[in-house]
Amino acid sequence: MSQDELLQEVTATDYKYGFYSDIETDRMDAGLSEDVIRRISAKKMEPQWMTEWRLEAYRIWLEMDEPDWANVNYQKVDFQAISYYAAPVKKQISSLDEVDPELLKTFEKLGISLNEQKRLSGVAMDIIVDSVSVATTFKKTLAEKGVIFCSMSEAIQDHPELVKKYLGTVIPRTDNYYAALNSAVFTDGSFCYIPKGVRCPMELSTYFRINEANTGQFERTLLVADEGSFVSYLEGCTAPQRDENQLHAAVVELVALDHAEIKYSTVQNWYPGDAEGKGGVYNFVTKRGICEAYAKISWTQVETGSAVTWKYPSCILKGDYSIGEFYSVALTNHHQQADTGTKMIHLGRNTKSTIISKGISAGQSHNSYRGLVRMGPRAENARNFSQCDSLLMGDRCGAHTFPYIEVKNSTARTEHEATTSKIGEDQIFYCQQRGLNMEAAIALIINGYAKEVLNQLPMEFAVEAQKLLAISLEGSVG
Amino acid sequence: MLEIRELHASIGDKEILRGVNLTVKPGEVHAIMGPNGSGKSTLSSVIAGREEYQVTSGDVLWDGKSILELAPEERAHLGLFLGFQYPVEIPGVSVSNFVKTALNAVRAARGEEALDASSMLKKMREALQLLEMDKGFLSRSLNEGFSGGEKKRNEIFQMAMLEPRLAILDETDSGLDIDALRIVAQGVNGLRSAKASFVVITHYQRLLDYIIPDVVHVLLNGRIVKAGDKSLAYALEERGYDWIKKEVE
Ligand SMILES: Nc1ncnc2c1ncn2[C@@H]1O[C@H](COP(=O)(O)OP(=O)(O)OP(=O)(O)O)[C@@H](O)[C@H]1O
Ligand SMILES: [Mg+2]
């Protein structure tokens, strides 16, 4: 079988999670203005300082230009055509019985029955559907340890001092176009605070889902790990199939104080558009963490979705001896475009960072790695190791690597390795000869290729991620 | 059990197999010898279903039924195993994971249940023992950084795990030291007693001291031009292929 035929076989797949659940929503008319922002803030009964904070962000955003330097092409977003608020109507719930049955069905289709989760996995979930949290479990167990895990809206009400202290400190409103927009209009997200010296007793998990046509999603997540604490946080999502492009511009801020460790894992599976490249989610995310002395932040991501992805989870290694890690698998198929990577900003002495990026491109997709390693003047003995591998399936796709390295301290060292390979017909035939069909063979090879990254994920998530990679490349067979 | 009839196969417009006939009965061992480029690996690839090669005429029968329309994995499910001349590397996939996946795929295709973890492990241990291999081998990435000899042993290990009805071993002896050769032969002879058949492709008569063939064939220029018993292998080793070429002309 020729490479071309192979490619045809493995690239013709429909999106597995393309369904739309019918939940009553309270949504605002499309359009963006100061008035709209005031209304969002009012609907959420926010304090004055929050409203002002949003308005300031909006003014900053108005002054900015949409970036176009990423290696992606897409139809520009009409920001006036988006509705900036949609909340499921039934909001106050104390038990699962009160959750909209449609919503529960949705979660079951996604394979994450809440009951199951509650009973078996010990994973606390803050579920976001259309901008507002509708169910939060395990709060009690967490509360015993003093861990705060709630929606951003609740945090603004119940822990304003923490929100005020940290919101926008890692990603200021002026940071970039989408971060400014998010700061102005974010409707919800997750907030998490781990007190000093506490090891969070369970993995914290959020499942995101876009659910309302034309509703931009602007989640805002803030995670603060106080001195000497540890938390592992999981973020995963799938989105229903639809025709119009959907904008997703989340902001995630991580703060790791002295000796704290944050492990942040993402499995991202937004609707990527159909085989012709129509529809699909635009995913313009800003994720950044700051490490104080001896702190560690580890980003692990498996990206298979979105029509266009623009995302660079980054670490500011401010404190001496702090560590930043970035493990990424980005898979693109059909007409998907991804421009992802990381920034490791070494400010402190003896700071260390590791970047492992595995790109997989199939179909006519484009997959770019863009990474910046900056060693500041104070970064004595800082170290970086980067490895960027690309795997191509077929010859109509593209892989690009843009490593930027800036070193302003002569004792700092960076090391960069890059490889590009093609999935071999030899490898596939070898597997087939041993009894695996083509899909199983490709899944096996891909998972092997991405193993270093998948190994970083918590067990249940790793299994899900493996399946997702396989599904994303699945052919029309069977 | 395997019957090849007047098989012609080509790649592009280049004809490589030009009328091969071969019949292998249950429990038989057939050796195929022939100069470099004569088509030995091509023959094994075509039997195993590699689509790169076009079969232009002739047939390959398995238990009397043509398998030419079957996908490579379907042929594997029937019990066909090919020990590759150049086994490929699959980075990040451990030997144990690969073999487990393969064995369960074959079992599933036959309507059998997946082997539970402890039976799987037991089976792997037995196969390792038979081949005098270290169990650290199981966690290594498939063929990655394996020495030539380790790659070949790995092929035999997989064969022992999959228990095929017919195994084609394409130069499995090349690059093996004497001890490894003996061990590989043990693996083959172990299965042979269970009525499995073999097609052994080799350049060296010495393998055939360990695995006694029923028939030795000479493949020349895409055709089997001569067959004989074990003594033919000696003659080839001593005299080369020229005399056969002359005989054919
Ligand atoms: N994929 C291919 N593309 C082009 N030519 C090929 C291909 N495969 C085989 N050939 C050619 O077919 C002929 C037979 O090759 P084959 O590998 O079957 O020989 P062999 O008998 O196995 O040789 P060796 O003893 O060296 O392993 C050679 O001339 C080879 O170059
Ligand atoms: Mg050969």
Coordinates of N, CA and C in Angstrom, one line a residue, chain A residues 1 5 9 425-427 429-438 440 444-445 447-449 451, chain B residues 50-52 73 76-77 80-82 84 88-93 98 102 105-106 143 155 158:
Chain A
M1 N 0.8 -1.2 0.0 CA 0.0 0.0 0.0 C 0.9 1.2 0.0
E5 N -2.3 6.0 -0.1 CA -3.5 5.2 0.2 C -3.7 5.0 1.7
E9 N -6.8 6.0 4.1 CA -7.4 5.1 5.0 C -7.5 5.6 6.5
E425 N 5.7 2.4 6.4 CA 4.9 1.3 5.9 C 5.5 0.0 6.5
D426 N 6.8 0.0 6.6 CA 7.5 -1.2 7.2 C 7.0 -1.5 8.6
Q427 N 6.9 -0.4 9.4 CA 6.4 -0.6 10.7 C 5.0 -1.2 10.7
F429 N 3.4 -2.8 8.3 CA 3.3 -4.2 7.8 C 3.8 -5.2 8.9
Y430 N 4.8 -4.8 9.6 CA 5.4 -5.6 10.6 C 4.3 -6.0 11.7
C431 N 3.6 -4.9 12.1 CA 2.5 -5.1 13.0 C 1.4 -6.0 12.5
Q432 N 1.0 -5.7 11.2 CA 0.0 -6.4 10.6 C 0.3 -7.9 10.5
Q433 N 1.6 -8.2 10.1 CA 2.0 -9.6 10.0 C 1.8 -10.3 11.4
R434 N 1.9 -9.5 12.5 CA 1.7 -10.1 13.8 C 0.2 -10.2 14.2
G435 N -0.7 -9.7 13.3 CA -2.1 -9.9 13.6 C -2.8 -8.6 13.9
L436 N -2.2 -7.5 13.9 CA -2.9 -6.2 14.2 C -3.4 -5.7 12.9
N437 N -4.6 -5.1 13.0 CA -5.1 -4.5 11.8 C -4.5 -3.1 11.7
M438 N -4.7 -2.4 10.5 CA -4.0 -1.2 10.3 C -4.2 -0.1 11.4
A440 N -5.1 -0.6 14.5 CA -4.4 -1.0 15.8 C -2.9 -0.8 15.7
L444 N -0.8 1.7 18.0 CA 0.4 1.2 18.7 C 1.6 2.1 18.5
I445 N 1.9 2.3 17.2 CA 3.1 3.1 16.8 C 3.0 4.5 17.4
N447 N 1.3 5.6 20.0 CA 1.4 5.6 21.4 C 2.8 5.4 21.9
G448 N 3.5 4.6 21.1 CA 4.9 4.3 21.4 C 5.7 5.6 21.2
Y449 N 5.4 6.3 20.2 CA 6.1 7.6 19.8 C 5.9 8.6 20.9
K451 N 5.1 8.1 24.0 CA 5.1 7.5 25.4 C 5.7 8.3 26.5
Chain B
R50 N 2.1 -8.4 1.6 CA 2.6 -7.0 1.5 C 2.1 -6.5 0.2
E51 N 1.4 -5.3 0.3 CA 0.7 -4.8 -0.9 C 1.5 -4.1 -1.9
E52 N 2.7 -3.8 -1.5 CA 3.7 -3.2 -2.3 C 3.9 -4.0 -3.6
E73 N -3.0 -9.1 8.1 CA -3.4 -9.5 9.5 C -4.3 -10.8 9.5
A76 N -2.2 -13.6 9.1 CA -1.6 -13.9 10.4 C -2.5 -14.7 11.3
H77 N -3.8 -14.3 11.2 CA -4.8 -14.9 12.1 C -5.0 -16.4 11.7
L80 N -0.1 -17.8 10.0 CA 1.1 -17.6 9.2 C 2.0 -16.6 10.0
F81 N 3.2 -17.0 10.1 CA 4.2 -16.1 10.7 C 5.4 -15.9 9.8
L82 N 5.8 -14.6 9.8 CA 7.0 -14.3 9.0 C 8.1 -13.7 9.9
F84 N 11.2 -11.7 10.0 CA 11.7 -10.8 9.0 C 13.2 -10.8 8.9
V88 N 11.8 -4.4 12.0 CA 11.8 -3.0 12.2 C 11.8 -2.6 13.6
E89 N 12.2 -1.3 13.9 CA 12.2 -0.8 15.2 C 10.8 -0.1 15.4
I90 N 10.2 -0.3 16.6 CA 9.1 0.5 16.9 C 9.4 1.2 18.3
P91 N 9.9 2.4 18.2 CA 10.3 3.1 19.5 C 9.1 3.3 20.4
G92 N 9.4 3.1 21.7 CA 8.4 3.4 22.7 C 7.5 2.2 23.0
V93 N 7.5 1.2 22.1 CA 6.6 0.0 22.3 C 7.5 -1.1 22.9
F98 N 4.1 -5.3 22.9 CA 3.9 -5.7 21.5 C 3.3 -7.1 21.3
A102 N -0.3 -8.4 20.0 CA -0.3 -9.2 18.9 C -1.1 -10.5 19.2
A105 N -4.7 -9.9 19.6 CA -5.4 -9.6 18.4 C -5.7 -10.9 17.6
V106 N -4.7 -11.8 17.6 CA -4.9 -13.1 16.9 C -6.0 -13.9 17.6
N143 N 13.0 -3.8 19.2 CA 14.1 -3.8 18.3 C 15.0 -2.6 18.3
E155 N 12.5 -12.3 17.0 CA 11.6 -12.8 16.0 C 11.2 -14.2 16.4
Q158 N 8.8 -14.1 19.4 CA 7.4 -13.8 19.0 C 6.8 -15.1 18.3

